């Protein structure tokens, strides 16, 4: 295993061993976990779970939640499984290794109440792939030699495959990727709700949290932007509660 660090999330409620170089935990995964409106007794699938950030944060908020993760990078799978053990969550959280474009033994289609994903959102045609191969795959969806991995349509297709009928889908994505995401949902999901994440007052949102219902028919709904920072750059209290205390995202009217 390459050199790692052990860090604390949610003010120490989650211990996370992760690569020192390469793909590391970000606020995106924590925010995505905070958005998922799961309940105790439900089950969740985290596609592209990495070292387990989102599923660990979600399980910290909802003790006893049943959750599975799928990750393609063997080193991250090893770290994620270690993190489940370190956080005493291996009894109800599992991590599988595999490509989301293929069938995975142990993961049942049409079985999950919630499916979440933090897919690659930097277009390799516009952003030079990261030097670290793992980071390039996670952020740009290409391997270290530039070969393409799963695109937006493949990610959404996998989410729909594993969600039960009327199950809910959750993902975080950059604004410019929204047309591809909506096209991928096509007629297979509805009830789409888009929450723009606005970094500071006066700045346009760059990221979106998108939720949808498998087989849903309700029209698309665009929520007001959720402001993350005060003018001085500090996190707003509600966002600080998400990142430090594991709170759910504040509801937007």
Coordinates of N, CA and C in Angstrom, one line a residue:
X1 N 0.8 -1.2 0.0 CA 0.0 0.0 0.0 C 0.9 1.2 0.0
X2 N 0.6 2.2 -0.8 CA 1.3 3.5 -0.8 C 1.2 4.2 0.5
X3 N 2.0 5.2 0.7 CA 2.0 6.0 1.9 C 0.6 6.6 2.2
X4 N 0.2 6.6 3.4 CA -1.1 7.1 3.8 C -1.0 8.0 4.9
X5 N -2.1 8.7 5.2 CA -2.3 9.5 6.4 C -3.6 9.0 7.0
X6 N -3.7 9.2 8.3 CA -5.0 8.9 9.0 C -5.5 10.3 9.5
X7 N -6.7 10.6 9.1 CA -7.3 11.9 9.4 C -8.6 11.8 10.1
X8 N -9.1 12.9 10.6 CA -10.4 12.8 11.3 C -11.4 13.7 10.6
X9 N -12.6 13.2 10.4 CA -13.7 13.9 9.8 C -14.8 14.1 10.9
X10 N -15.7 15.1 10.6 CA -16.8 15.3 11.5 C -16.3 15.4 13.0
X11 N -15.2 16.2 13.2 CA -14.7 16.5 14.5 C -14.3 15.2 15.2
X12 N -13.8 14.2 14.4 CA -13.3 13.0 15.0 C -14.3 11.9 15.1
X13 N -15.5 12.1 14.6 CA -16.5 11.0 14.6 C -16.2 9.9 13.6
X14 N -15.4 10.3 12.6 CA -15.0 9.4 11.5 C -13.5 9.5 11.4
X15 N -12.8 8.3 11.5 CA -11.4 8.2 11.2 C -11.2 7.7 9.8
X16 N -10.3 8.3 9.1 CA -10.2 8.0 7.7 C -8.7 7.9 7.3
X17 N -8.3 6.7 6.9 CA -7.0 6.4 6.4 C -7.1 6.6 4.9
X18 N -6.2 7.4 4.3 CA -6.3 7.7 2.9 C -4.9 8.0 2.3
X19 N -4.8 7.9 0.9 CA -3.5 8.1 0.3 C -3.0 9.5 0.7
X20 N -1.7 9.6 1.0 CA -1.0 10.9 1.2 C -1.0 11.7 -0.1
X21 N -0.8 11.0 -1.2 CA -0.9 11.6 -2.6 C -2.0 10.9 -3.3
X22 N -2.7 11.7 -4.2 CA -3.7 11.1 -5.0 C -5.1 11.6 -4.5
X23 N -6.1 10.7 -4.7 CA -7.5 11.1 -4.3 C -7.7 11.1 -2.8
X24 N -8.0 12.2 -2.3 CA -8.2 12.4 -0.9 C -9.7 12.9 -0.6
X25 N -10.1 12.8 0.6 CA -11.4 13.3 1.0 C -11.6 14.7 0.7
X26 N -12.8 15.1 0.3 CA -13.2 16.5 0.0 C -14.5 16.8 0.7
X27 N -14.8 18.1 0.7 CA -16.1 18.5 1.3 C -17.2 18.0 0.4
X28 N -17.0 17.7 -0.9 CA -18.1 17.2 -1.7 C -18.7 16.0 -1.2
X29 N -17.9 15.0 -0.8 CA -18.4 13.7 -0.3 C -19.2 13.9 1.0
X30 N -18.7 14.8 1.8 CA -19.4 15.0 3.1 C -20.7 15.7 2.8
X31 N -20.7 16.7 1.9 CA -22.0 17.4 1.6 C -23.0 16.4 0.9
X32 N -22.5 15.5 0.1 CA -23.4 14.6 -0.6 C -24.0 13.6 0.5
X33 N -23.2 13.2 1.4 CA -23.7 12.3 2.5 C -24.8 13.1 3.3
X34 N -24.6 14.4 3.5 CA -25.5 15.2 4.3 C -26.8 15.4 3.5
X35 N -26.8 15.3 2.2 CA -28.0 15.5 1.4 C -28.9 14.3 1.4
X36 N -28.3 13.1 1.6 CA -29.1 11.9 1.4 C -30.1 11.7 2.5
X37 N -31.4 11.7 2.2 CA -32.5 11.7 3.1 C -32.9 10.2 3.5
X38 N -31.9 9.5 3.9 CA -32.1 8.1 4.2 C -32.7 8.0 5.7
X39 N -33.3 6.8 6.0 CA -33.8 6.6 7.3 C -33.3 5.3 7.8
X40 N -33.3 5.1 9.1 CA -32.9 3.9 9.7 C -33.8 2.7 9.2
X41 N -33.1 1.6 8.9 CA -33.9 0.5 8.3 C -33.8 0.4 6.8
X42 N -33.4 1.5 6.2 CA -33.2 1.5 4.7 C -31.8 1.1 4.4
X43 N -31.6 0.8 3.1 CA -30.2 0.4 2.6 C -29.8 1.4 1.5
X44 N -28.4 1.6 1.5 CA -27.8 2.6 0.6 C -26.7 2.0 -0.2
X45 N -26.5 2.4 -1.4 CA -25.3 2.0 -2.2 C -24.6 3.3 -2.6
X46 N -23.3 3.3 -2.4 CA -22.4 4.4 -2.7 C -21.5 3.9 -3.9
X47 N -21.8 4.4 -5.1 CA -21.0 4.0 -6.3 C -19.7 4.9 -6.3
X48 N -18.6 4.2 -6.6 CA -17.3 5.0 -6.6 C -17.0 5.5 -5.2
X49 N -17.0 4.6 -4.2 CA -17.0 5.0 -2.8 C -15.6 5.5 -2.4
X50 N -14.6 5.2 -3.2 CA -13.2 5.6 -2.7 C -12.8 5.0 -1.4
X51 N -12.3 5.8 -0.5 CA -11.9 5.2 0.8 C -13.1 5.2 1.8
X52 N -14.3 5.5 1.3 CA -15.5 5.3 2.1 C -16.0 6.5 2.8
X53 N -15.6 7.7 2.3 CA -15.9 9.0 3.0 C -17.4 9.2 3.1
X54 N -18.2 9.1 2.0 CA -19.6 9.5 2.1 C -20.4 8.4 2.9
X55 N -20.1 7.1 2.7 CA -20.9 6.1 3.4 C -20.6 6.2 4.9
X56 N -19.3 6.5 5.3 CA -19.0 6.6 6.7 C -19.6 7.8 7.3
X57 N -19.7 8.9 6.6 CA -20.3 10.1 7.2 C -21.8 9.9 7.3
X58 N -22.4 9.2 6.3 CA -23.8 9.0 6.4 C -24.2 8.0 7.5
X59 N -23.3 7.0 7.7 CA -23.6 6.0 8.8 C -23.3 6.6 10.1
X60 N -22.5 7.6 10.2 CA -22.2 8.3 11.5 C -23.5 9.1 11.9
X61 N -24.2 9.7 10.9 CA -25.4 10.4 11.1 C -26.6 9.5 11.4
X62 N -26.6 8.3 10.8 CA -27.7 7.3 11.0 C -27.1 6.0 11.4
X63 N -26.8 5.8 12.7 CA -26.2 4.6 13.2 C -27.1 3.4 12.8
X64 N -26.4 2.3 12.4 CA -27.2 1.1 12.1 C -27.6 1.0 10.6
X65 N -27.4 2.1 9.9 CA -27.8 2.1 8.5 C -27.0 1.0 7.7
X66 N -27.7 0.3 6.8 CA -27.1 -0.7 6.0 C -26.6 0.0 4.7
X67 N -25.3 -0.2 4.4 CA -24.8 0.5 3.2 C -23.7 -0.3 2.6
X68 N -23.7 -0.3 1.3 CA -22.6 -1.0 0.5 C -21.9 0.1 -0.3
X69 N -20.7 -0.2 -0.6 CA -19.9 0.7 -1.5 C -19.3 -0.1 -2.6
X70 N -19.1 0.5 -3.8 CA -18.5 -0.1 -4.9 C -17.3 0.8 -5.4
X71 N -16.1 0.2 -5.5 CA -15.0 1.0 -5.9 C -14.1 0.2 -6.9
X72 N -13.6 0.9 -7.9 CA -12.8 0.1 -9.0 C -11.3 0.0 -8.6
X73 N -10.8 0.9 -7.8 CA -9.4 1.0 -7.5 C -9.0 0.1 -6.3
X74 N -8.3 -1.0 -6.6 CA -8.0 -2.0 -5.5 C -7.4 -1.3 -4.2
X75 N -6.5 -0.4 -4.4 CA -5.9 0.2 -3.2 C -6.9 1.0 -2.4
X76 N -7.8 1.7 -3.0 CA -8.9 2.4 -2.3 C -9.9 1.4 -1.7
X77 N -10.1 0.3 -2.3 CA -11.0 -0.7 -1.7 C -10.3 -1.2 -0.4
X78 N -9.0 -1.5 -0.5 CA -8.3 -2.0 0.7 C -8.4 -0.9 1.9
X79 N -8.2 0.3 1.5 CA -8.3 1.4 2.5 C -9.8 1.5 3.1
X80 N -10.7 1.5 2.2 CA -12.1 1.6 2.6 C -12.5 0.5 3.6
X81 N -12.1 -0.7 3.3 CA -12.4 -1.9 4.2 C -11.7 -1.7 5.5
X82 N -10.5 -1.2 5.5 CA -9.8 -0.8 6.7 C -10.6 0.2 7.5
X83 N -11.1 1.2 6.8 CA -11.8 2.3 7.5 C -13.1 1.8 8.1
X84 N -13.7 0.9 7.5 CA -15.0 0.3 8.1 C -14.6 -0.3 9.4
X85 N -13.5 -1.1 9.4 CA -13.1 -1.7 10.7 C -12.7 -0.7 11.7
X86 N -12.0 0.3 11.3 CA -11.5 1.3 12.3 C -12.6 2.1 12.9
X87 N -13.7 2.2 12.2 CA -14.8 3.0 12.7 C -15.9 2.1 13.3
X88 N -15.6 0.8 13.4 CA -16.5 -0.2 14.0 C -17.8 -0.3 13.2
X89 N -17.7 -0.2 11.9 CA -18.9 -0.2 11.0 C -18.9 -1.4 10.1
X90 N -18.0 -2.3 10.2 CA -17.9 -3.4 9.3 C -19.1 -4.3 9.4
X91 N -19.8 -4.3 10.5 CA -21.0 -5.2 10.7 C -22.1 -4.8 9.8
X92 N -22.2 -3.6 9.4 CA -23.4 -3.2 8.6 C -23.0 -2.4 7.3
X93 N -21.7 -2.2 7.1 CA -21.2 -1.5 5.9 C -20.3 -2.5 5.2
X94 N -20.4 -2.6 3.8 CA -19.5 -3.5 3.1 C -19.0 -2.7 1.9
X95 N -17.8 -3.1 1.4 CA -17.2 -2.5 0.2 C -16.9 -3.6 -0.8
X96 N -17.3 -3.4 -2.1 CA -17.1 -4.4 -3.1 C -16.1 -3.7 -4.1
X97 N -15.3 -4.6 -4.7 CA -14.4 -4.1 -5.8 C -14.9 -4.4 -7.2
X98 N -14.9 -3.5 -8.1 CA -15.4 -3.8 -9.4 C -15.7 -2.5 -10.2
X99 N -16.0 -2.7 -11.5 CA -16.3 -1.7 -12.4 C -17.9 -1.5 -12.5
X100 N -18.4 -0.3 -12.3 CA -19.8 -0.1 -12.2 C -20.5 -0.4 -13.5
X101 N -19.7 -0.6 -14.6 CA -20.3 -0.9 -15.9 C -20.5 -2.4 -16.0
X102 N -20.1 -3.2 -15.0 CA -20.2 -4.6 -15.1 C -21.1 -5.1 -13.9
X103 N -21.6 -6.3 -14.0 CA -22.3 -6.9 -12.9 C -21.3 -7.3 -11.8
X104 N -21.7 -7.0 -10.6 CA -20.9 -7.3 -9.5 C -21.5 -8.3 -8.6
X105 N -20.8 -9.4 -8.3 CA -21.3 -10.5 -7.4 C -21.6 -9.9 -6.0
X106 N -22.7 -10.1 -5.5 CA -23.0 -9.6 -4.2 C -23.9 -8.3 -4.2
X107 N -23.9 -7.6 -5.3 CA -24.7 -6.4 -5.4 C -26.0 -6.7 -6.2
X108 N -27.1 -6.6 -5.6 CA -28.4 -7.0 -6.2 C -29.0 -5.8 -7.0
X109 N -29.3 -5.9 -8.2 CA -30.1 -4.9 -8.9 C -31.5 -4.7 -8.3
X110 N -32.0 -3.5 -8.5 CA -33.4 -3.1 -8.0 C -33.5 -3.4 -6.5
X111 N -32.5 -3.1 -5.7 CA -32.5 -3.5 -4.3 C -32.3 -2.4 -3.3
X112 N -31.9 -1.2 -3.7 CA -31.4 -0.2 -2.8 C -32.4 1.0 -2.7
X113 N -32.7 1.4 -1.5 CA -33.6 2.5 -1.3 C -32.9 3.8 -1.8
X114 N -31.6 3.9 -1.6 CA -30.9 5.1 -2.0 C -29.6 4.7 -2.7
X115 N -29.3 5.4 -3.8 CA -28.0 5.2 -4.5 C -27.4 6.5 -4.7
X116 N -26.1 6.7 -4.2 CA -25.4 8.0 -4.3 C -24.2 7.8 -5.1
X117 N -23.7 8.9 -5.7 CA -22.5 8.9 -6.4 C -21.8 10.3 -6.5
X118 N -20.5 10.3 -6.4 CA -19.7 11.5 -6.6 C -18.8 11.2 -7.8
X119 N -19.4 11.3 -9.1 CA -18.7 10.8 -10.2 C -17.6 11.9 -10.7
X120 N -16.7 11.4 -11.5 CA -15.7 12.4 -12.0 C -16.4 13.6 -12.7
X121 N -16.0 14.8 -12.5 CA -16.7 15.9 -13.0 C -15.8 16.9 -13.8
X122 N -14.5 16.6 -14.0 CA -13.7 17.4 -14.8 C -13.5 16.8 -16.2
X123 N -13.9 17.5 -17.2 CA -13.8 17.1 -18.6 C -12.4 17.0 -19.0
X124 N -11.9 15.7 -19.3 CA -10.4 15.6 -19.6 C -10.1 16.4 -20.9
X125 N -11.1 16.7 -21.7 CA -10.8 17.5 -22.9 C -10.5 19.0 -22.5
X126 N -10.9 19.4 -21.4 CA -10.7 20.8 -20.9 C -9.8 20.9 -19.7
X127 N -9.6 19.8 -19.0 CA -8.7 19.8 -17.8 C -7.7 18.7 -18.0
X128 N -6.4 19.1 -17.8 CA -5.4 18.1 -17.9 C -5.5 17.1 -16.8
X129 N -5.5 15.8 -17.1 CA -5.6 14.8 -16.1 C -4.5 14.9 -15.0
X130 N -4.9 14.6 -13.8 CA -3.9 14.7 -12.7 C -2.8 13.7 -12.9
X131 N -1.6 14.0 -12.4 CA -0.4 13.2 -12.6 C -0.6 11.8 -11.9
X132 N -1.2 11.9 -10.7 CA -1.5 10.6 -10.0 C -2.6 9.9 -10.7
X133 N -2.4 8.6 -11.0 CA -3.4 7.8 -11.8 C -4.7 7.7 -11.1
X134 N -4.7 7.4 -9.7 CA -5.9 7.3 -9.0 C -6.7 8.6 -8.9
X135 N -6.0 9.7 -8.8 CA -6.7 11.0 -8.7 C -7.3 11.3 -10.1
X136 N -6.6 11.0 -11.2 CA -7.1 11.2 -12.5 C -8.3 10.4 -12.8
X137 N -8.4 9.2 -12.3 CA -9.6 8.4 -12.5 C -10.7 8.9 -11.7
X138 N -10.5 9.4 -10.5 CA -11.6 9.9 -9.7 C -12.1 11.2 -10.1
X139 N -11.2 12.1 -10.6 CA -11.6 13.4 -10.9 C -11.9 13.7 -12.4
X140 N -11.2 13.0 -13.3 CA -11.4 13.2 -14.7 C -12.0 12.0 -15.5
X141 N -12.1 10.9 -14.7 CA -12.6 9.7 -15.4 C -11.7 9.0 -16.4
X142 N -10.4 9.3 -16.3 CA -9.4 8.6 -17.2 C -8.3 8.0 -16.3
X143 N -7.7 7.0 -16.9 CA -6.6 6.4 -16.1 C -5.3 7.2 -16.4
X144 N -4.2 6.7 -15.8 CA -3.0 7.4 -15.9 C -2.5 7.6 -17.3
X145 N -2.9 6.8 -18.3 CA -2.5 6.9 -19.7 C -3.5 7.6 -20.5
X146 N -4.6 8.2 -19.9 CA -5.6 8.9 -20.6 C -6.7 8.1 -21.1
X147 N -6.8 6.8 -20.9 CA -7.9 6.0 -21.4 C -9.1 6.3 -20.6
X148 N -10.3 6.4 -21.3 CA -11.5 6.8 -20.7 C -12.1 5.7 -19.8
X149 N -12.7 6.1 -18.7 CA -13.4 5.2 -17.8 C -14.9 5.4 -18.1
X150 N -15.7 5.2 -17.0 CA -17.1 5.3 -17.2 C -17.5 6.8 -17.3
X151 N -18.4 7.0 -18.3 CA -18.9 8.4 -18.5 C -20.1 8.7 -17.7
X152 N -20.7 9.9 -17.9 CA -21.9 10.2 -17.1 C -23.0 9.3 -17.3
X153 N -23.3 8.9 -18.5 CA -24.4 8.0 -18.8 C -24.2 6.6 -18.1
X154 N -22.9 6.1 -18.1 CA -22.7 4.9 -17.4 C -22.9 5.0 -15.9
X155 N -22.5 6.1 -15.3 CA -22.8 6.3 -13.9 C -24.3 6.3 -13.6
X156 N -25.0 7.1 -14.3 CA -26.4 7.2 -14.1 C -27.1 5.8 -14.3
X157 N -26.7 5.1 -15.4 CA -27.3 3.8 -15.7 C -27.0 2.9 -14.5
X158 N -25.9 2.9 -13.9 CA -25.6 2.0 -12.8 C -26.5 2.4 -11.6
X159 N -26.6 3.7 -11.4 CA -27.5 4.1 -10.3 C -28.9 3.6 -10.5
X160 N -29.4 3.7 -11.7 CA -30.8 3.2 -12.0 C -30.9 1.7 -11.9
X161 N -29.8 1.0 -12.2 CA -29.8 -0.4 -12.2 C -30.0 -1.0 -10.7
X162 N -29.3 -0.3 -9.8 CA -29.3 -0.8 -8.4 C -30.4 -0.3 -7.6
X163 N -31.0 0.9 -7.9 CA -32.1 1.4 -7.1 C -33.3 0.6 -7.3
X164 N -34.1 0.4 -6.2 CA -35.3 -0.3 -6.3 C -36.3 0.7 -7.0
X165 N -37.5 0.1 -7.5 CA -38.5 1.0 -8.1 C -38.9 2.1 -7.1
X166 N -38.9 3.3 -7.5 CA -39.2 4.5 -6.7 C -38.1 4.8 -5.7
X167 N -36.9 4.1 -5.9 CA -35.7 4.5 -5.1 C -35.2 5.8 -5.5
X168 N -34.4 6.4 -4.6 CA -33.9 7.8 -4.8 C -32.5 7.8 -5.1
X169 N -32.1 8.6 -6.1 CA -30.8 8.7 -6.6 C -30.2 10.1 -6.2
X170 N -28.9 10.1 -5.8 CA -28.3 11.3 -5.3 C -26.9 11.4 -5.9
X171 N -26.6 12.6 -6.5 CA -25.2 12.8 -7.0 C -24.8 14.2 -6.9
X172 N -23.5 14.5 -6.8 CA -23.0 15.8 -6.8 C -22.2 16.0 -8.1
X173 N -22.4 17.1 -8.8 CA -21.8 17.3 -10.1 C -21.5 18.8 -10.4
X174 N -20.7 19.1 -11.3 CA -20.4 20.4 -11.7 C -21.6 20.9 -12.6
X175 N -21.8 22.2 -12.6 CA -22.9 22.8 -13.3 C -22.8 22.5 -14.8
X176 N -21.6 22.5 -15.4 CA -21.5 22.3 -16.9 C -21.9 20.8 -17.2
X177 N -21.9 19.9 -16.3 CA -22.2 18.5 -16.6 C -23.7 18.3 -16.5
X178 N -24.5 19.3 -16.1 CA -26.0 19.1 -15.9 C -26.7 18.6 -17.2
X179 N -26.4 19.1 -18.4 CA -27.1 18.6 -19.5 C -26.9 17.1 -19.7
X180 N -25.6 16.6 -19.5 CA -25.3 15.2 -19.7 C -26.0 14.4 -18.6
X181 N -26.1 14.9 -17.4 CA -26.8 14.1 -16.3 C -28.3 14.0 -16.6
X182 N -28.9 15.1 -17.0 CA -30.4 15.1 -17.3 C -30.6 14.2 -18.5
X183 N -29.8 14.2 -19.5 CA -29.9 13.3 -20.7 C -29.8 11.9 -20.3
X184 N -28.9 11.6 -19.3 CA -28.7 10.2 -18.9 C -30.0 9.7 -18.1
X185 N -30.6 10.6 -17.3 CA -31.8 10.2 -16.6 C -32.9 9.9 -17.6
X186 N -33.0 10.7 -18.7 CA -34.0 10.5 -19.8 C -35.4 10.3 -19.2
X187 N -36.0 9.2 -19.7 CA -37.4 8.9 -19.2 C -37.4 7.9 -18.1
X188 N -36.2 7.5 -17.6 CA -36.1 6.5 -16.5 C -36.2 7.0 -15.1
X189 N -36.1 8.3 -15.0 CA -36.2 8.9 -13.6 C -36.9 10.2 -13.7
X190 N -37.6 10.6 -12.7 CA -38.2 11.9 -12.6 C -38.2 12.4 -11.2
X191 N -39.0 13.4 -10.9 CA -39.0 14.0 -9.6 C -37.6 14.6 -9.3
X192 N -37.0 15.1 -10.4 CA -35.6 15.6 -10.2 C -35.6 17.0 -9.5
X193 N -34.7 17.1 -8.5 CA -34.6 18.3 -7.7 C -33.1 18.7 -7.7
X194 N -32.9 19.9 -8.1 CA -31.5 20.4 -8.3 C -31.2 21.5 -7.3
X195 N -30.2 21.3 -6.5 CA -29.8 22.2 -5.4 C -28.4 22.8 -5.8
X196 N -28.4 24.0 -6.3 CA -27.0 24.7 -6.6 C -26.3 25.0 -5.3
X197 N -25.0 24.8 -5.3 CA -24.1 25.1 -4.2 C -23.4 26.3 -4.5
X198 N -23.6 27.4 -3.8 CA -23.0 28.7 -4.1 C -21.9 28.9 -3.0
X199 N -20.7 29.1 -3.5 CA -19.6 29.3 -2.6 C -19.7 30.5 -1.7
X200 N -19.8 31.7 -2.4 CA -19.8 33.0 -1.7 C -20.9 33.9 -2.3
X201 N -21.4 34.9 -1.6 CA -22.4 35.8 -2.1 C -21.8 36.4 -3.4
X202 N -22.7 36.5 -4.4 CA -22.3 37.2 -5.7 C -21.6 36.3 -6.7
X203 N -21.2 35.1 -6.3 CA -20.5 34.2 -7.2 C -21.6 33.1 -7.7
X204 N -21.4 32.8 -9.0 CA -22.4 31.8 -9.5 C -22.0 30.4 -9.0
X205 N -23.1 29.6 -8.8 CA -22.8 28.2 -8.3 C -22.0 27.4 -9.3
X206 N -21.1 26.6 -8.8 CA -20.2 25.8 -9.6 C -20.6 24.3 -9.5
X207 N -21.2 23.9 -8.4 CA -21.6 22.5 -8.2 C -23.1 22.4 -7.9
X208 N -23.6 21.2 -8.1 CA -25.0 20.9 -7.9 C -25.2 19.6 -7.1
X209 N -26.1 19.6 -6.2 CA -26.5 18.3 -5.7 C -27.9 18.0 -6.4
X210 N -27.9 16.8 -7.0 CA -29.1 16.4 -7.8 C -29.7 15.2 -7.2
X211 N -31.0 15.2 -7.0 CA -31.7 14.0 -6.6 C -32.8 13.7 -7.6
X212 N -33.1 12.4 -7.7 CA -34.1 12.0 -8.6 C -34.8 10.7 -8.1
X213 N -35.9 10.3 -8.7 CA -36.7 9.2 -8.2 C -36.7 8.2 -9.4
X214 N -36.3 7.0 -9.2 CA -36.4 6.0 -10.3 C -37.8 5.7 -10.7
X215 N -38.1 6.0 -11.9 CA -39.5 5.8 -12.4 C -40.4 7.0 -12.0
X216 N -39.9 8.0 -11.4 CA -40.7 9.2 -11.0 C -41.2 10.0 -12.2
X217 N -42.3 10.7 -11.9 CA -43.0 11.4 -13.0 C -43.1 12.9 -12.7
X218 N -42.8 13.3 -11.5 CA -42.9 14.7 -11.1 C -42.0 15.6 -11.9
X219 N -42.4 16.9 -12.2 CA -41.6 17.8 -13.0 C -40.3 18.2 -12.2
X220 N -39.3 18.6 -13.0 CA -38.0 19.1 -12.4 C -38.3 20.3 -11.6
X221 N -37.5 20.3 -10.5 CA -37.6 21.5 -9.5 C -36.2 22.0 -9.3
X222 N -36.0 23.3 -9.5 CA -34.8 24.0 -9.2 C -34.9 24.8 -7.9
X223 N -34.1 24.4 -6.9 CA -34.1 25.1 -5.6 C -33.3 26.3 -5.6
X224 N -33.5 27.3 -4.7 CA -32.6 28.4 -4.6 C -31.2 27.9 -4.2
X225 N -30.2 28.6 -4.6 CA -28.8 28.2 -4.2 C -28.6 28.1 -2.7
X226 N -27.8 27.1 -2.3 CA -27.4 27.0 -0.9 C -26.1 27.7 -0.7
X227 N -26.0 28.7 0.1 CA -24.8 29.5 0.3 C -23.9 28.8 1.3
X228 N -22.7 28.6 0.9 CA -21.8 27.8 1.8 C -20.9 28.7 2.7
X229 N -20.5 29.8 2.2 CA -19.6 30.7 2.9 C -20.1 32.1 3.2
X230 N -19.7 32.7 4.3 CA -19.9 34.1 4.5 C -19.0 34.9 3.6
X231 N -19.2 36.2 3.6 CA -18.4 37.1 2.7 C -16.9 37.0 3.1
X232 N -16.6 36.7 4.4 CA -15.2 36.7 4.8 C -14.6 35.3 4.5
X233 N -15.3 34.4 3.9 CA -14.8 33.1 3.6 C -15.0 32.0 4.6
X234 N -15.5 32.3 5.8 CA -15.9 31.3 6.8 C -17.1 30.6 6.4
X235 N -17.2 29.4 6.8 CA -18.5 28.6 6.6 C -19.6 29.2 7.3
X236 N -20.8 29.2 6.7 CA -22.0 29.6 7.4 C -22.3 28.5 8.5
X237 N -23.0 28.9 9.5 CA -23.2 28.0 10.7 C -23.9 26.7 10.2
X238 N -24.9 26.7 9.3 CA -25.5 25.5 8.9 C -24.6 24.5 8.2
X239 N -23.6 25.1 7.4 CA -22.7 24.3 6.7 C -21.6 23.8 7.7
X240 N -21.2 24.6 8.6 CA -20.2 24.2 9.6 C -20.8 23.0 10.4
X241 N -22.1 23.0 10.7 CA -22.7 21.9 11.3 C -22.7 20.6 10.5
X242 N -22.8 20.8 9.2 CA -22.7 19.6 8.3 C -21.2 19.0 8.3
X243 N -20.2 19.9 8.2 CA -18.9 19.5 8.1 C -18.2 19.1 9.4
X244 N -18.7 19.6 10.5 CA -18.1 19.4 11.8 C -18.9 18.4 12.7
X245 N -20.2 18.5 12.5 CA -21.1 17.7 13.4 C -21.8 16.6 12.7
X246 N -21.7 16.5 11.4 CA -22.4 15.4 10.6 C -23.9 15.7 10.5
X247 N -24.3 17.0 10.5 CA -25.7 17.3 10.4 C -26.2 17.1 8.9
X248 N -27.5 17.0 8.8 CA -28.1 16.9 7.4 C -28.0 18.3 6.8
X249 N -28.1 18.4 5.5 CA -28.1 19.7 4.8 C -29.4 20.4 5.2
X250 N -29.3 21.7 5.4 CA -30.5 22.5 5.7 C -31.5 22.4 4.5
X251 N -32.7 22.3 4.8 CA -33.8 22.2 3.8 C -33.9 23.6 3.1
X252 N -34.1 23.5 1.8 CA -34.3 24.7 1.0 C -35.7 24.7 0.5
X253 N -36.4 25.8 0.6 CA -37.8 25.9 0.1 C -37.9 25.9 -1.4

